Short mmCIF file of N, CA and C in Angstrom, two decimals:
data_model
loop_
_atom_site.label_atom_id
_atom_site.label_comp_id
_atom_site.label_asym_id
_atom_site.label_seq_id
_atom_site.Cartn_x
_atom_site.Cartn_y
_atom_site.Cartn_z
N MET A 9 -76.11 106.60 -5.01
CA MET A 9 -77.40 106.39 -4.34
C MET A 9 -78.51 106.76 -5.32
N THR A 10 -79.49 105.94 -5.41
CA THR A 10 -80.59 106.21 -6.32
C THR A 10 -81.54 107.24 -5.72
N GLY A 11 -82.27 107.91 -6.59
CA GLY A 11 -83.25 108.89 -6.14
C GLY A 11 -84.33 108.27 -5.28
N HIS A 12 -84.69 107.02 -5.60
CA HIS A 12 -85.74 106.34 -4.84
C HIS A 12 -85.29 106.13 -3.40
N THR A 13 -84.08 105.68 -3.19
CA THR A 13 -83.55 105.47 -1.85
C THR A 13 -83.47 106.80 -1.09
N ARG A 14 -83.02 107.84 -1.77
CA ARG A 14 -82.92 109.16 -1.16
C ARG A 14 -84.30 109.65 -0.75
N LEU A 15 -85.27 109.49 -1.63
CA LEU A 15 -86.63 109.93 -1.34
C LEU A 15 -87.22 109.16 -0.17
N ASP A 16 -86.92 107.86 -0.10
CA ASP A 16 -87.38 107.06 1.04
C ASP A 16 -86.79 107.59 2.34
N ARG A 17 -85.50 107.96 2.32
CA ARG A 17 -84.85 108.48 3.52
C ARG A 17 -85.45 109.83 3.91
N VAL A 18 -85.74 110.67 2.93
CA VAL A 18 -86.36 111.96 3.20
C VAL A 18 -87.74 111.76 3.81
N ARG A 19 -88.51 110.84 3.24
CA ARG A 19 -89.86 110.57 3.77
C ARG A 19 -89.80 110.06 5.21
N ALA A 20 -88.85 109.18 5.50
CA ALA A 20 -88.71 108.66 6.86
C ALA A 20 -88.31 109.78 7.82
N SER A 21 -87.39 110.62 7.41
CA SER A 21 -86.97 111.74 8.25
C SER A 21 -88.12 112.70 8.50
N LEU A 22 -88.90 112.98 7.48
CA LEU A 22 -90.05 113.86 7.65
C LEU A 22 -91.09 113.24 8.57
N GLY A 23 -91.24 111.93 8.51
CA GLY A 23 -92.16 111.25 9.41
C GLY A 23 -91.74 111.41 10.87
N ILE A 24 -90.43 111.29 11.12
CA ILE A 24 -89.91 111.48 12.47
C ILE A 24 -90.13 112.93 12.91
N ALA A 25 -89.85 113.87 12.02
CA ALA A 25 -90.04 115.29 12.35
C ALA A 25 -91.51 115.59 12.63
N GLN A 26 -92.41 115.00 11.85
CA GLN A 26 -93.84 115.22 12.07
C GLN A 26 -94.28 114.69 13.43
N LEU A 27 -93.76 113.54 13.83
CA LEU A 27 -94.09 113.01 15.16
C LEU A 27 -93.58 113.93 16.26
N ALA A 28 -92.38 114.43 16.11
CA ALA A 28 -91.83 115.35 17.10
C ALA A 28 -92.65 116.64 17.17
N LEU A 29 -93.02 117.17 16.01
CA LEU A 29 -93.82 118.40 15.99
C LEU A 29 -95.23 118.16 16.54
N GLN A 30 -95.77 116.98 16.33
CA GLN A 30 -97.08 116.65 16.90
C GLN A 30 -97.01 116.65 18.42
N GLN A 31 -95.90 116.15 18.97
CA GLN A 31 -95.72 116.17 20.42
C GLN A 31 -95.66 117.60 20.94
N ILE A 32 -94.97 118.46 20.23
CA ILE A 32 -94.91 119.88 20.62
C ILE A 32 -96.30 120.49 20.55
N GLN A 33 -97.04 120.19 19.49
CA GLN A 33 -98.40 120.71 19.35
C GLN A 33 -99.28 120.22 20.51
N ASN A 34 -99.14 118.97 20.88
CA ASN A 34 -99.89 118.44 22.02
C ASN A 34 -99.55 119.20 23.30
N ASP A 35 -98.27 119.48 23.50
CA ASP A 35 -97.86 120.25 24.67
C ASP A 35 -98.45 121.65 24.66
N LEU A 36 -98.54 122.24 23.47
CA LEU A 36 -99.08 123.60 23.35
C LEU A 36 -100.57 123.68 23.65
N THR A 37 -101.27 122.55 23.52
CA THR A 37 -102.71 122.55 23.77
C THR A 37 -103.06 122.12 25.20
N ALA A 38 -102.05 121.88 26.02
CA ALA A 38 -102.29 121.48 27.41
C ALA A 38 -103.03 122.59 28.15
N ASP A 39 -103.99 122.20 28.97
CA ASP A 39 -104.80 123.16 29.71
C ASP A 39 -103.98 123.97 30.72
N ASP A 40 -102.87 123.42 31.20
CA ASP A 40 -102.13 124.09 32.26
C ASP A 40 -100.95 124.93 31.76
N ILE A 41 -100.83 125.12 30.45
CA ILE A 41 -99.72 125.94 29.94
C ILE A 41 -100.00 127.41 30.25
N ASN A 42 -98.97 128.12 30.69
CA ASN A 42 -99.13 129.54 30.99
C ASN A 42 -98.27 130.37 30.03
N GLY A 43 -98.34 131.68 30.17
CA GLY A 43 -97.61 132.57 29.27
C GLY A 43 -96.11 132.40 29.32
N VAL A 44 -95.57 132.21 30.52
CA VAL A 44 -94.13 132.04 30.67
C VAL A 44 -93.67 130.77 29.94
N GLU A 45 -94.40 129.68 30.12
CA GLU A 45 -94.03 128.43 29.48
C GLU A 45 -94.21 128.50 27.97
N LEU A 46 -95.30 129.12 27.52
CA LEU A 46 -95.51 129.28 26.08
C LEU A 46 -94.41 130.12 25.46
N ALA A 47 -94.03 131.20 26.13
CA ALA A 47 -92.93 132.05 25.63
C ALA A 47 -91.64 131.24 25.52
N ALA A 48 -91.37 130.41 26.53
CA ALA A 48 -90.16 129.59 26.50
C ALA A 48 -90.18 128.61 25.33
N ILE A 49 -91.33 128.02 25.07
CA ILE A 49 -91.45 127.09 23.94
C ILE A 49 -91.23 127.82 22.63
N LEU A 50 -91.82 129.00 22.48
CA LEU A 50 -91.62 129.79 21.26
C LEU A 50 -90.15 130.13 21.06
N ARG A 51 -89.49 130.48 22.15
CA ARG A 51 -88.06 130.80 22.05
C ARG A 51 -87.26 129.56 21.62
N GLU A 52 -87.64 128.40 22.14
CA GLU A 52 -86.95 127.17 21.75
C GLU A 52 -87.10 126.89 20.25
N LEU A 53 -88.28 127.16 19.72
CA LEU A 53 -88.50 126.92 18.29
C LEU A 53 -87.61 127.81 17.43
N HIS A 54 -87.33 129.00 17.93
CA HIS A 54 -86.55 129.94 17.14
C HIS A 54 -85.08 130.01 17.55
N GLU A 55 -84.78 129.73 18.81
CA GLU A 55 -83.42 129.97 19.30
C GLU A 55 -82.81 128.75 19.97
N ASP A 56 -83.35 127.58 19.75
CA ASP A 56 -82.89 126.36 20.43
C ASP A 56 -81.37 126.25 20.37
N THR A 57 -80.76 126.01 21.51
CA THR A 57 -79.31 125.90 21.56
C THR A 57 -78.82 124.52 21.12
N ASP A 58 -79.68 123.51 21.19
CA ASP A 58 -79.27 122.17 20.74
C ASP A 58 -79.19 122.10 19.22
N VAL A 59 -80.08 122.81 18.55
CA VAL A 59 -80.04 122.94 17.10
C VAL A 59 -79.59 124.37 16.84
N PRO A 60 -78.36 124.58 16.38
CA PRO A 60 -77.86 125.95 16.24
C PRO A 60 -78.86 126.83 15.48
N GLY A 61 -79.34 127.84 16.16
CA GLY A 61 -80.27 128.78 15.55
C GLY A 61 -81.71 128.42 15.73
N GLY A 62 -82.05 127.19 16.03
CA GLY A 62 -83.44 126.81 16.23
C GLY A 62 -84.04 126.08 15.04
N LEU A 63 -85.31 125.74 15.18
CA LEU A 63 -86.02 124.96 14.17
C LEU A 63 -86.18 125.73 12.86
N PHE A 64 -86.68 126.98 12.93
CA PHE A 64 -86.91 127.73 11.70
C PHE A 64 -85.63 127.99 10.93
N PRO A 65 -84.55 128.43 11.58
CA PRO A 65 -83.32 128.60 10.82
C PRO A 65 -82.80 127.31 10.20
N MET A 66 -82.98 126.18 10.91
CA MET A 66 -82.55 124.90 10.34
C MET A 66 -83.39 124.54 9.13
N LEU A 67 -84.70 124.75 9.23
CA LEU A 67 -85.58 124.48 8.09
C LEU A 67 -85.22 125.41 6.93
N ALA A 68 -84.93 126.66 7.24
CA ALA A 68 -84.52 127.62 6.20
C ALA A 68 -83.23 127.16 5.53
N GLN A 69 -82.32 126.60 6.30
CA GLN A 69 -81.07 126.10 5.73
C GLN A 69 -81.33 124.95 4.76
N VAL A 70 -82.26 124.08 5.10
CA VAL A 70 -82.61 122.97 4.20
C VAL A 70 -83.20 123.52 2.90
N VAL A 71 -84.10 124.49 3.02
CA VAL A 71 -84.73 125.08 1.83
C VAL A 71 -83.69 125.82 1.00
N ASP A 72 -82.78 126.53 1.66
CA ASP A 72 -81.73 127.25 0.94
C ASP A 72 -80.79 126.28 0.22
N THR A 73 -80.52 125.15 0.83
CA THR A 73 -79.69 124.13 0.18
C THR A 73 -80.39 123.62 -1.08
N ALA A 74 -81.71 123.42 -0.99
CA ALA A 74 -82.48 123.01 -2.17
C ALA A 74 -82.43 124.11 -3.24
N ALA A 75 -82.46 125.36 -2.82
CA ALA A 75 -82.40 126.48 -3.78
C ALA A 75 -81.06 126.49 -4.51
N ARG A 76 -79.98 126.28 -3.77
CA ARG A 76 -78.66 126.27 -4.41
C ARG A 76 -78.54 125.11 -5.40
N ARG A 77 -79.12 123.96 -5.04
CA ARG A 77 -79.10 122.83 -5.97
C ARG A 77 -79.96 123.13 -7.19
N ALA A 78 -81.11 123.76 -6.97
CA ALA A 78 -81.99 124.11 -8.09
C ALA A 78 -81.30 125.06 -9.05
N GLU A 79 -80.48 125.98 -8.52
CA GLU A 79 -79.73 126.89 -9.39
C GLU A 79 -78.87 126.12 -10.38
N GLN A 80 -78.34 125.00 -9.93
CA GLN A 80 -77.44 124.21 -10.77
C GLN A 80 -78.17 123.36 -11.80
N ILE A 81 -79.42 122.99 -11.50
CA ILE A 81 -80.08 122.03 -12.39
C ILE A 81 -81.33 122.56 -13.07
N GLU A 82 -81.79 123.78 -12.71
CA GLU A 82 -83.00 124.26 -13.38
C GLU A 82 -82.71 124.45 -14.87
N PRO A 83 -83.68 124.09 -15.72
CA PRO A 83 -83.44 124.00 -17.17
C PRO A 83 -82.83 125.25 -17.81
N ASP A 84 -83.38 126.40 -17.57
CA ASP A 84 -82.88 127.61 -18.23
C ASP A 84 -81.97 128.44 -17.34
N ARG A 85 -81.74 127.96 -16.12
CA ARG A 85 -80.96 128.71 -15.13
C ARG A 85 -81.47 130.15 -15.01
N ASP A 86 -82.80 130.25 -15.03
CA ASP A 86 -83.43 131.57 -14.99
C ASP A 86 -83.99 131.92 -13.62
N GLY A 87 -83.84 131.03 -12.66
CA GLY A 87 -84.30 131.32 -11.31
C GLY A 87 -85.75 130.98 -11.04
N ASP A 88 -86.43 130.39 -12.02
CA ASP A 88 -87.85 130.05 -11.80
C ASP A 88 -88.05 129.09 -10.63
N ALA A 89 -87.09 128.23 -10.39
CA ALA A 89 -87.19 127.29 -9.26
C ALA A 89 -86.43 127.82 -8.04
N SER A 90 -85.23 128.33 -8.25
CA SER A 90 -84.38 128.70 -7.12
C SER A 90 -84.83 129.97 -6.41
N CYS A 91 -85.31 130.96 -7.12
CA CYS A 91 -85.71 132.22 -6.49
C CYS A 91 -86.83 132.03 -5.46
N PRO A 92 -87.92 131.32 -5.79
CA PRO A 92 -88.94 131.11 -4.77
C PRO A 92 -88.42 130.34 -3.54
N LEU A 93 -87.47 129.44 -3.77
CA LEU A 93 -86.89 128.71 -2.65
C LEU A 93 -86.05 129.62 -1.76
N HIS A 94 -85.24 130.47 -2.38
CA HIS A 94 -84.45 131.43 -1.60
C HIS A 94 -85.38 132.37 -0.81
N GLU A 95 -86.47 132.80 -1.44
CA GLU A 95 -87.43 133.67 -0.77
C GLU A 95 -88.10 132.96 0.40
N ALA A 96 -88.45 131.70 0.21
CA ALA A 96 -89.07 130.93 1.30
C ALA A 96 -88.11 130.80 2.48
N ALA A 97 -86.85 130.55 2.19
CA ALA A 97 -85.85 130.44 3.26
C ALA A 97 -85.73 131.76 4.02
N ALA A 98 -85.73 132.86 3.29
CA ALA A 98 -85.63 134.17 3.94
C ALA A 98 -86.86 134.45 4.80
N LEU A 99 -88.03 134.08 4.30
CA LEU A 99 -89.25 134.29 5.08
C LEU A 99 -89.22 133.50 6.39
N LEU A 100 -88.67 132.30 6.35
CA LEU A 100 -88.60 131.48 7.56
C LEU A 100 -87.71 132.13 8.62
N THR A 101 -86.57 132.64 8.21
CA THR A 101 -85.65 133.19 9.20
C THR A 101 -85.99 134.63 9.56
N GLU A 102 -86.31 135.43 8.58
CA GLU A 102 -86.50 136.85 8.84
C GLU A 102 -87.90 137.18 9.32
N ASP A 103 -88.90 136.59 8.72
CA ASP A 103 -90.27 136.94 9.05
C ASP A 103 -90.84 136.05 10.15
N ALA A 104 -90.88 134.76 9.91
CA ALA A 104 -91.48 133.84 10.88
C ALA A 104 -90.68 133.83 12.19
N GLY A 105 -89.38 133.77 12.10
CA GLY A 105 -88.55 133.76 13.30
C GLY A 105 -88.71 135.02 14.12
N GLN A 106 -88.74 136.16 13.45
CA GLN A 106 -88.90 137.43 14.17
C GLN A 106 -90.26 137.51 14.83
N ARG A 107 -91.27 137.01 14.18
CA ARG A 107 -92.62 137.03 14.77
C ARG A 107 -92.71 136.12 16.00
N LEU A 108 -92.00 135.00 15.99
CA LEU A 108 -91.95 134.16 17.19
C LEU A 108 -91.30 134.91 18.34
N THR A 109 -90.24 135.63 18.04
CA THR A 109 -89.55 136.42 19.07
C THR A 109 -90.49 137.47 19.64
N TRP A 110 -91.21 138.17 18.78
CA TRP A 110 -92.15 139.21 19.24
C TRP A 110 -93.23 138.61 20.14
N ALA A 111 -93.76 137.47 19.72
CA ALA A 111 -94.81 136.82 20.51
C ALA A 111 -94.26 136.39 21.88
N ALA A 112 -93.07 135.82 21.89
CA ALA A 112 -92.47 135.40 23.16
C ALA A 112 -92.25 136.59 24.08
N ARG A 113 -91.79 137.70 23.52
CA ARG A 113 -91.58 138.91 24.32
C ARG A 113 -92.90 139.43 24.89
N ALA A 114 -93.95 139.35 24.09
CA ALA A 114 -95.26 139.83 24.56
C ALA A 114 -95.78 138.96 25.71
N LEU A 115 -95.50 137.67 25.64
CA LEU A 115 -95.96 136.75 26.68
C LEU A 115 -95.12 136.80 27.94
N HIS A 116 -93.80 137.01 27.76
CA HIS A 116 -92.89 136.98 28.92
C HIS A 116 -91.63 137.78 28.59
N PRO A 117 -91.70 139.11 28.74
CA PRO A 117 -90.55 139.95 28.41
C PRO A 117 -89.30 139.65 29.25
N GLN A 118 -89.49 139.21 30.47
CA GLN A 118 -88.34 138.94 31.33
C GLN A 118 -87.55 137.73 30.86
N GLY A 119 -88.12 136.91 30.00
CA GLY A 119 -87.41 135.73 29.52
C GLY A 119 -86.40 136.02 28.44
N ASP A 120 -86.37 137.27 27.94
CA ASP A 120 -85.41 137.61 26.90
C ASP A 120 -83.99 137.54 27.44
N PRO A 121 -83.09 137.00 26.63
CA PRO A 121 -81.69 136.97 27.05
C PRO A 121 -81.15 138.38 27.19
N VAL A 122 -80.23 138.57 28.10
CA VAL A 122 -79.67 139.91 28.33
C VAL A 122 -78.53 140.16 27.37
#
């Protein structure tokens, strides 16, 4: 497969993801959204059962996969490309994901799984 075809597929996939995220953003700006519903949406972004682990962990997995590939092809194998990618993946799962959980708990503590 050529790089051009791969890049086209990535662009198309990102376009689909952007449309889906725009729909979520539209839902988040609805006048009738309350704390319970917002908390549930935040939990879905981080803990969605349809996507194992949720959106952020899945995105982190994609970034981590890019980091592992960068380790193999970066010119000096010195980590200049792969280290920032590994760090970005960690920030998505550890920092951003945890903050979504905290926000959801603040909005609706009873929604936490037992």
